[in-house]
Coordinates of C-alpha atoms in Angstrom, one line a residue:
X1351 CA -29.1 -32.4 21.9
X1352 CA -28.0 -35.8 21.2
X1353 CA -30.3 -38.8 20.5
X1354 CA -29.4 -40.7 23.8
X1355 CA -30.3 -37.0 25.5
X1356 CA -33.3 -37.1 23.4
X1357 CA -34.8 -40.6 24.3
X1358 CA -33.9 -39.6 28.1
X1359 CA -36.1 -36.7 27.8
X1360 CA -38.6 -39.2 26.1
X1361 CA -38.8 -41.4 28.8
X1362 CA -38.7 -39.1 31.3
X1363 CA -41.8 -37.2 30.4
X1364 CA -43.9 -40.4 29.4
X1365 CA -43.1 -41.9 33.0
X1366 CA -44.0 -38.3 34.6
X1367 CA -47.1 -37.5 32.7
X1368 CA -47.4 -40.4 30.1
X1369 CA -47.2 -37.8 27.2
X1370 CA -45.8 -39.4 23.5
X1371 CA -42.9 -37.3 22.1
X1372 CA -42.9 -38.6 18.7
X1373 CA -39.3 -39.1 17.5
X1374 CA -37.8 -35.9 15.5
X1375 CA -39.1 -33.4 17.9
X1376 CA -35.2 -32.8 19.5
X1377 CA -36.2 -29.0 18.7
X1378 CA -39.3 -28.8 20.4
X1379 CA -37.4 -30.2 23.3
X1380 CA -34.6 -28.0 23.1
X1381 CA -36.5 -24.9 22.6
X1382 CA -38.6 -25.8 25.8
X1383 CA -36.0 -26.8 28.1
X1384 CA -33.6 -24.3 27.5
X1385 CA -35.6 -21.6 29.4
X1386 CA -35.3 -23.7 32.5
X1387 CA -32.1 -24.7 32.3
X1388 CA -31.3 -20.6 32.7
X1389 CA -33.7 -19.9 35.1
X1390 CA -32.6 -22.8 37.3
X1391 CA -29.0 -21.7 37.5
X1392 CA -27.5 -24.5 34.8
X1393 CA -24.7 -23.3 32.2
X1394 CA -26.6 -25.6 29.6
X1395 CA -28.7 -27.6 28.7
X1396 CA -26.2 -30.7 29.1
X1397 CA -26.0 -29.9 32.8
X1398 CA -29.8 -29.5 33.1
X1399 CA -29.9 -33.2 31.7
X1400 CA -27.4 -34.2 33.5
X1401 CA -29.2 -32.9 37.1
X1402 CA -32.1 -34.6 35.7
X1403 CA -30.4 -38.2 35.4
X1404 CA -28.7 -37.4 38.8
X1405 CA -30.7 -36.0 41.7
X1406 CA -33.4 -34.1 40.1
X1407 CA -35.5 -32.3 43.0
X1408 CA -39.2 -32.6 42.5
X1409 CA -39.6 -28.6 41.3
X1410 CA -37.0 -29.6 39.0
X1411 CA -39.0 -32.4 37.5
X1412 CA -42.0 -30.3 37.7
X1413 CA -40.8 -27.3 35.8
X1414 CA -39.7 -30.1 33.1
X1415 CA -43.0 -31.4 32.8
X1416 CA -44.3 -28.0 32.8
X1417 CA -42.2 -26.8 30.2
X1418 CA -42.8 -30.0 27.7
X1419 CA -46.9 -29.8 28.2
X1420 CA -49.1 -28.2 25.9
X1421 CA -51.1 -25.6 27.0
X1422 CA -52.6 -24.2 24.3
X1423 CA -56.3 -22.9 24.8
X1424 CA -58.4 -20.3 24.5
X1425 CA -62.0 -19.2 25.4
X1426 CA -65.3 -21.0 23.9
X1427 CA -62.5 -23.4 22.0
X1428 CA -64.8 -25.3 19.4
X1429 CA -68.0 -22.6 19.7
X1430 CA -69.9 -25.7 19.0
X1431 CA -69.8 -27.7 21.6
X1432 CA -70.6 -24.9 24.2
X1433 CA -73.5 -24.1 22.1
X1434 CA -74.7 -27.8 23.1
X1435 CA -74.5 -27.4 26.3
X1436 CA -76.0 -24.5 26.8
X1437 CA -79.1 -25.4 24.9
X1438 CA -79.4 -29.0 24.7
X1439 CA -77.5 -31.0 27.0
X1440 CA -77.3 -28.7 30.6
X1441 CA -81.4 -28.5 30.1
X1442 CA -81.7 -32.0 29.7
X1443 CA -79.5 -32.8 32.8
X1444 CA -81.2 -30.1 34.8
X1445 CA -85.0 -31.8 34.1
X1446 CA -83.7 -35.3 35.1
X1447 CA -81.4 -34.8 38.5
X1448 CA -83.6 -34.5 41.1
X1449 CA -81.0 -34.1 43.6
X1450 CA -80.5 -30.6 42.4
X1451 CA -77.0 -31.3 42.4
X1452 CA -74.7 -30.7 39.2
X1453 CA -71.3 -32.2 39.3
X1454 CA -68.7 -31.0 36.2
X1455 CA -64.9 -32.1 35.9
X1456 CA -63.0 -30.1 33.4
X1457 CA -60.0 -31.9 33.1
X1458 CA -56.5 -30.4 31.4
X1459 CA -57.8 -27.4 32.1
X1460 CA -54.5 -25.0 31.6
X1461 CA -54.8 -21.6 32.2
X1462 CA -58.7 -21.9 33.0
X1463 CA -60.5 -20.4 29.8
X1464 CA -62.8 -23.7 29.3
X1465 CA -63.5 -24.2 33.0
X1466 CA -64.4 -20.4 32.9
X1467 CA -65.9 -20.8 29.8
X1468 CA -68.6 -23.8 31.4
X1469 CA -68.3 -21.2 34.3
X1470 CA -70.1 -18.3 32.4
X1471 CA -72.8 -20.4 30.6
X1472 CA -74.2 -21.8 33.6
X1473 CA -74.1 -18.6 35.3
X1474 CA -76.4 -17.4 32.1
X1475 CA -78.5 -19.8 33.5
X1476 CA -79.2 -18.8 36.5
X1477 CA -82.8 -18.5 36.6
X1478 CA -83.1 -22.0 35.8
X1479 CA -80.5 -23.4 38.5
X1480 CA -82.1 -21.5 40.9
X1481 CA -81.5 -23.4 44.6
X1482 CA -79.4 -26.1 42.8
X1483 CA -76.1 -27.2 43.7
X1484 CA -72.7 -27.0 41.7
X1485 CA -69.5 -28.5 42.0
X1486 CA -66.8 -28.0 39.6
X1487 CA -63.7 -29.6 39.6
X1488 CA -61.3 -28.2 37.1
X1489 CA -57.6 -30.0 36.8
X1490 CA -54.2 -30.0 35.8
X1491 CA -51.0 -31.6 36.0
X1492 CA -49.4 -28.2 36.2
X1493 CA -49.0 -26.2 39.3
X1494 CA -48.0 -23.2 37.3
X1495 CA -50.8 -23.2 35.2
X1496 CA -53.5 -24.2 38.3
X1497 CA -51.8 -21.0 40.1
X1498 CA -52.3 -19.2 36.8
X1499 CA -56.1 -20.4 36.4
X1500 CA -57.6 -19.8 40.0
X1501 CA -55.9 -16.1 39.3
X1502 CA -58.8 -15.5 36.3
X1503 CA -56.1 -12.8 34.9
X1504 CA -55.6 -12.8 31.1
X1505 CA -54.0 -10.8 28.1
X1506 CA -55.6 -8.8 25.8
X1507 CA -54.7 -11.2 23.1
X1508 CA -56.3 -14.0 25.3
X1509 CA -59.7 -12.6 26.0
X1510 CA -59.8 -11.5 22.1
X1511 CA -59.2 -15.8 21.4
X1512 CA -62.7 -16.6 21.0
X1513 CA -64.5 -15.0 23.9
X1514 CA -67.7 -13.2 23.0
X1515 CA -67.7 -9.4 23.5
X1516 CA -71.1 -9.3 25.5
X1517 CA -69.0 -11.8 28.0
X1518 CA -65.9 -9.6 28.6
X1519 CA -68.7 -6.7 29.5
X1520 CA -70.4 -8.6 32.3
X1521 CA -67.9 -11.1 33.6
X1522 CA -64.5 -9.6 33.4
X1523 CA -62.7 -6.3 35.3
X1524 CA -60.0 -4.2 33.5
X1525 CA -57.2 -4.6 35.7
X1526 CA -54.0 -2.3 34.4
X1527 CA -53.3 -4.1 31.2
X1528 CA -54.7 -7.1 31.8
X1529 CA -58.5 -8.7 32.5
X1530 CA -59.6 -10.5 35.8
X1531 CA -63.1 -13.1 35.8
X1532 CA -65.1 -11.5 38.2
X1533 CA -64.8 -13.3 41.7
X1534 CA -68.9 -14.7 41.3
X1535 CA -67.5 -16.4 38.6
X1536 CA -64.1 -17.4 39.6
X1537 CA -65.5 -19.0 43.0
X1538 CA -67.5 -21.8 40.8
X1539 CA -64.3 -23.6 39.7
X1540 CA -62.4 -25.2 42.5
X1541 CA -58.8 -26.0 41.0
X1542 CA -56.7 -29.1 41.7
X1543 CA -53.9 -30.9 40.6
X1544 CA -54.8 -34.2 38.6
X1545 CA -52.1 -36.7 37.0
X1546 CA -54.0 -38.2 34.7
X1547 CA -51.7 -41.0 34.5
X1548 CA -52.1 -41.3 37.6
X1549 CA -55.4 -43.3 39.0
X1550 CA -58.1 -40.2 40.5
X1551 CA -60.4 -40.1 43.3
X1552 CA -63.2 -37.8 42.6
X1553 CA -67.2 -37.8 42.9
X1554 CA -69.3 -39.1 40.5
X1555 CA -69.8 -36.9 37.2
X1556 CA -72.5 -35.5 35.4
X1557 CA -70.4 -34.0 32.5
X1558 CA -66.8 -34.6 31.5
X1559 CA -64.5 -32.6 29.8
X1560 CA -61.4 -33.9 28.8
X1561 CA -60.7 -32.0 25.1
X1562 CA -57.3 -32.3 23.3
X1563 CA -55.2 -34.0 25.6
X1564 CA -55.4 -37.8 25.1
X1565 CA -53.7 -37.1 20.9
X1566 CA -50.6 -37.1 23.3
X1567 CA -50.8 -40.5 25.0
X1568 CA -50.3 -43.9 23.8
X1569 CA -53.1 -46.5 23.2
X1570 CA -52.5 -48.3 26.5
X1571 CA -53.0 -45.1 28.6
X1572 CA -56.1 -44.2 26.5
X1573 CA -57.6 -47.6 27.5
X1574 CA -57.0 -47.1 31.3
X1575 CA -58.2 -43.1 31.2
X1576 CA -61.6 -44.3 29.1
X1577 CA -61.8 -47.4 32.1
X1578 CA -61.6 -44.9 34.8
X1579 CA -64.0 -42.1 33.2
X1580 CA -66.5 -44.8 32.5
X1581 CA -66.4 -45.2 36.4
X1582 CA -66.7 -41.8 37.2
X1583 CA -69.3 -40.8 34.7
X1584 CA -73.0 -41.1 36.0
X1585 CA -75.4 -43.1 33.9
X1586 CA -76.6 -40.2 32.3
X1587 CA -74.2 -38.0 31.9
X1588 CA -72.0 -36.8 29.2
X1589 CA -68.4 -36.9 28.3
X1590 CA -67.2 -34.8 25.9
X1591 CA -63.9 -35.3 23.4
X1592 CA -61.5 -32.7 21.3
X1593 CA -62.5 -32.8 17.7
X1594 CA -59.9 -35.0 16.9
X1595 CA -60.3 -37.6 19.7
X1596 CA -62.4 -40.6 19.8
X1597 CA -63.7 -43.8 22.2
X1598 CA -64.2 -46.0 19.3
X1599 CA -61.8 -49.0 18.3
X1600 CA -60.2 -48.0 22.4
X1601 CA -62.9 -48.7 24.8
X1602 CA -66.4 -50.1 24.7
X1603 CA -67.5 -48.7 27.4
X1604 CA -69.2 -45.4 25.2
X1605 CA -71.2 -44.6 23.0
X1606 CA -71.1 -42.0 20.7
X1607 CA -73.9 -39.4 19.5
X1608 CA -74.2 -36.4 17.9
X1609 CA -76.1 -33.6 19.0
X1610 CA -76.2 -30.8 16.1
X1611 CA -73.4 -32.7 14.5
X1612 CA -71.5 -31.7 17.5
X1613 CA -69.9 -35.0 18.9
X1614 CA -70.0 -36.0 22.3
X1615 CA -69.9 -39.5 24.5
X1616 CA -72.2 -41.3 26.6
X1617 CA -71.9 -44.4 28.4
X1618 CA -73.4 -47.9 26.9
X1619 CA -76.7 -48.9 28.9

């Protein structure tokens, strides 16, 4: 791939889905797009550029995208931060919302295992939700990976990434060589496509999870995401970060606490 190919792609993908390719990553781009450039019909990868600069359909674009996006994840990702929830911070929320009505966005949620994971814990809970409400909004920019995620059907190697053995016994079927979420579980989560470029219209939230994505945008779309989560968050709910990902020095809308050292965001009162 040549450089002017290179900074194409670049563009291409940030004005899509505003991720950063960081210069010198011509082989990650290669290696991802050459898959679709064969199972699109193209002789090479120079055509499947070329299509791109030309007339590229929107499932074209989209299978680009898809193929450059991370979607690394994996059950109870972190441990820690699930552990909060379950003990500290879903308590907490339940004893103040009088509404009985919980609303949870998991955003870039891939294949589904953190959405399923949230999923899971507040079915543990059910003696304490009782009559109460839930709606949970799980997202993606991906339609292959929403399709994937509302399926609930995972690899052996995937439900042995982190998910507790006392969950795959009472939430998950054996189906051939695969697992499938039960449906009582699989029917909490309502999957939809969300840009997050892209300005969002959704409810107010009571928790946000929005974990390892924003390390691949720039600054600039940081600052409009944290704007437009600080409208969506309720005034007592909490927002929640990957372990590498931070507010501070981007917005002041948040402040940030630690509950058993485990990190997490609230907004300023």
């Amino acid at each position: 791939m040549n450089n002017n190919d290179f900074e194409f792609i670049r563009k291409f993908i940030n004005d899509q889905a505003a991720i950063v390719l960081d210069p010198g990553k011509e082989y990650l781009v290669e290696s991802r797009l050459a898959p679709v450039a064969k199972e699109s019909g193209f002789s090479s990868l120079d055509e499947l550029i070329n299509e791109i600069k030309s007339r590229p359909t929107d499932e074209l674009k989209m299978k680009v995208v898809d193929s450059i996006t991370i979607n690394e994840t994996l059950f109870f990702r972190d441990t820690h931060p699930f552990e909060v929830l379950k003990k500290t911070i879903l308590p907490e929320l339940l004893s103040k919302k009088v509404n009985k009505t919980l609303n949870i966005w998991c955003a870039a949620a891939s294949s589904g295992q953190e959405p399923y994971t949230i999923a899971m814990i507040l079915k543990d809970l059910k003696e304490s939700l009782g009559n109460w409400k839930i709606n949970f909004l799980a997202s993606d920019i991906s339609d292959k990976m929403i399709t994937r995620a509302r399926s609930g059907i995972y690899n052996q190697l995937e439900v042995n990434r982190g998910l507790p053995a006392q969950y795959l016994v009472k939430y998950f079927e054996k189906n051939g060589s695969h697992w499938q979420i039960k449906e009582e579980i699989r029917t909490m989560v309502n999957f939809q496509k969300i840009n997050l470029k892209n300005p969002w219209s959704i409810s107010q939230m009571d928790l946000i999870f929005m974990r390892n994505v924003l390390i691949y945008f720039s600054v600039e779309t940081k600052k409009e995401i944290f704007k437009r989560v600080g409208a969506t968050l309720h005034p007592d709910g909490y927002f929640f970060l990957g372990g590498s990902e931070t507010t501070l020095g981007i917005s002041n809308d948040f402040e940030r606490i630690g509950i058993d050292k485990v990190p997490c965001y609230k907004l300023k009162k």
